[in-house]
Amino acid sequence: DSFEEQYYPSSCLVMEAGVRVLRRKDPPFNKLPFGRLFPRQKLFRNVKNIKTCAIVSSAGSLAGSKLGRFIDSHDIVMRFNNAPTRGHEADVGSKTTIRVVNSQVVTKPEFDFAHAPIFRNVTIAAWDPGRYNGTLEDWLTSADYDLFTNYEIYRRRYPKSRAFLIDPHSVWRLWQSLQMFAGNRAIRRNPPSSGFIGLALLLPHCPQVDFIEYVPSTRLNGRCHYYSKEMNSGCTFGSWHPLAAEKLMALDMNVADDMSVFQFGILRIRRPDKLLC
Ligand code: NCC
């Protein structure tokens, strides 16, 4: 009995964080000219037809996976930051529906957010944590990296684009869900990684999410990204983000067998039934 009372599904905790994009009607943006830059469209079209989604982590151990065809078979494919597909199709596929990008990628000149082809013709969900207890007004003047300037340039240049900003309060609620999962093991007071934010953003729209090479498989090779030679295990196990806790929580939500997770690198997460949460 006591065990059952203590157990609360991790997927419910993630759903309750309510990770979302900002909308025109959200105060204070409903009163600010800046809010009129937000797209009127929903984050995804035809949500009723979405059955399967793939989230492609940028992990080095995707190299050599040959998962490209499998990834492209999903209705929605989510990728991160400037992670390329070109030249890596066999391992990571070529379809991209949505990119979750952090505010460094929106801001730093080397990524050229407002022009680079990699950020065009896909849905964009950009995020910046702001201060833990800050208001949205504070955020507009004190974002970690000023993503607003380039967001505005991008939206004016491509008015039909689906480029959204993630509600920073919802990012911190996700951090709180992670803290709930971790119990008395303290996690870092830094926001979750783009990968975990992406999962929480996608799950409400998708009955089944395959998260690729997030929990490391036996292909683990010490490389940071599949698209660069940099060796850095911190990218996989965490240095700034509470990444290890995220991955434990993701594994707790997994319904696939060990072969799938640790040999193929595919974690399967089902959206919880409302009655369960
Ligand atoms: O590396 P990054 O992450 O772009 O990776 C995207 C997401 O993939 C998962 N990942 C990545 C590498 C790895 N070995 N294992 C993984 O599981 C993580 O879930 C990660 O979120 C980010 O989260 O936005 C991050 O962005 C980079 C960097 O800003 C961009 O790549 C642009 O260069 C950050 N690195 C630095 O700031 C140096 C990284 O900390 C987080």
Short mmCIF file of C-alpha atoms and ligand atoms in Angstrom, two decimals, residues 56-61 79-83 100-105 108 110-111 127 145 192-197 211-216 223-227 230 232-237 239-241 243 246-247, ligand 1:
data_model
loop_
_atom_site.label_atom_id
_atom_site.label_comp_id
_atom_site.label_asym_id
_atom_site.label_seq_id
_atom_site.Cartn_x
_atom_site.Cartn_y
_atom_site.Cartn_z
CA VAL A 56 16.70 13.31 -31.95
CA SER A 57 19.23 14.16 -29.27
CA SER A 58 22.48 15.56 -30.62
CA ALA A 59 24.57 12.94 -28.82
CA GLY A 60 27.87 11.73 -30.29
CA SER A 61 26.72 8.13 -30.01
CA ARG A 79 15.85 18.37 -33.42
CA PHE A 80 17.97 20.82 -31.43
CA ASN A 81 19.94 23.97 -32.03
CA ASN A 82 22.17 23.81 -35.10
CA ALA A 83 22.36 19.99 -35.27
CA VAL A 100 14.12 23.68 -30.15
CA VAL A 101 16.86 26.30 -29.91
CA ASN A 102 18.45 27.94 -26.89
CA SER A 103 18.96 31.69 -26.69
CA GLN A 104 22.69 31.41 -27.39
CA VAL A 105 21.89 29.94 -30.77
CA LYS A 108 25.47 34.43 -31.30
CA GLU A 110 28.19 32.38 -35.72
CA PHE A 111 24.76 30.70 -35.87
CA TRP A 127 13.88 29.43 -25.08
CA TYR A 145 21.00 36.14 -23.96
CA PRO A 192 16.79 21.61 -17.95
CA SER A 193 18.54 20.98 -21.27
CA SER A 194 16.85 21.73 -24.58
CA GLY A 195 16.31 17.96 -24.90
CA PHE A 196 14.17 17.70 -21.78
CA ILE A 197 12.33 20.95 -22.55
CA PHE A 211 13.59 9.76 -27.81
CA ILE A 212 16.72 8.80 -29.72
CA GLU A 213 20.07 8.36 -27.94
CA TYR A 214 19.11 10.45 -24.91
CA VAL A 215 19.77 7.68 -22.43
CA PRO A 216 23.18 6.60 -23.74
CA ARG A 223 31.95 12.48 -28.29
CA CYS A 224 29.81 15.50 -27.52
CA HIS A 225 27.85 15.62 -30.80
CA TYR A 226 27.36 13.29 -33.75
CA TYR A 227 28.30 16.21 -36.02
CA GLU A 230 34.83 17.21 -29.88
CA ASN A 232 33.42 15.71 -23.90
CA SER A 233 31.46 13.31 -21.68
CA GLY A 234 29.94 16.30 -19.91
CA CYS A 235 27.65 16.74 -22.91
CA THR A 236 26.16 13.31 -22.20
CA PHE A 237 26.15 13.23 -18.40
CA SER A 239 27.87 19.77 -16.42
CA TRP A 240 25.67 22.85 -16.40
CA HIS A 241 22.22 21.37 -16.99
CA LEU A 243 21.15 16.34 -17.39
CA GLU A 246 16.63 14.40 -16.68
CA LYS A 247 17.83 11.15 -18.17
O1 NCC B 1 24.63 20.23 -27.14
P1 NCC B 1 23.20 20.58 -27.37
O2 NCC B 1 22.63 21.21 -26.00
O3 NCC B 1 22.88 21.44 -28.54
O4 NCC B 1 22.38 19.23 -27.51
C1 NCC B 1 20.97 19.21 -27.70
C2 NCC B 1 20.34 18.24 -26.72
O5 NCC B 1 20.77 16.89 -27.00
C3 NCC B 1 20.98 16.17 -25.78
N1 NCC B 1 22.39 15.68 -25.77
C4 NCC B 1 23.37 16.33 -26.43
C5 NCC B 1 24.66 15.82 -26.44
C6 NCC B 1 24.92 14.63 -25.76
N2 NCC B 1 26.16 14.06 -25.79
N3 NCC B 1 23.94 14.00 -25.09
C7 NCC B 1 22.68 14.49 -25.10
O6 NCC B 1 21.78 13.90 -24.49
C8 NCC B 1 20.67 17.13 -24.63
O7 NCC B 1 19.35 16.89 -24.18
C9 NCC B 1 20.75 18.49 -25.28
O8 NCC B 1 19.83 19.40 -24.70
C10 NCC B 1 21.13 22.78 -25.14
O9 NCC B 1 20.54 22.02 -24.34
O10 NCC B 1 20.59 23.73 -25.72
C11 NCC B 1 22.62 22.49 -25.41
O11 NCC B 1 23.17 23.52 -26.26
C12 NCC B 1 24.61 23.61 -26.31
C13 NCC B 1 25.01 24.76 -27.27
O12 NCC B 1 24.56 26.01 -26.78
C14 NCC B 1 24.38 24.52 -28.67
O13 NCC B 1 24.70 23.21 -29.13
C15 NCC B 1 24.93 25.51 -29.68
O14 NCC B 1 26.29 25.32 -29.88
C16 NCC B 1 25.20 23.80 -24.93
N4 NCC B 1 26.67 23.88 -25.01
C17 NCC B 1 27.35 24.95 -24.70
O15 NCC B 1 26.83 25.98 -24.31
C18 NCC B 1 28.86 24.85 -24.84
C19 NCC B 1 24.82 22.60 -24.08
O16 NCC B 1 25.31 22.76 -22.75
C20 NCC B 1 23.31 22.44 -24.03
#
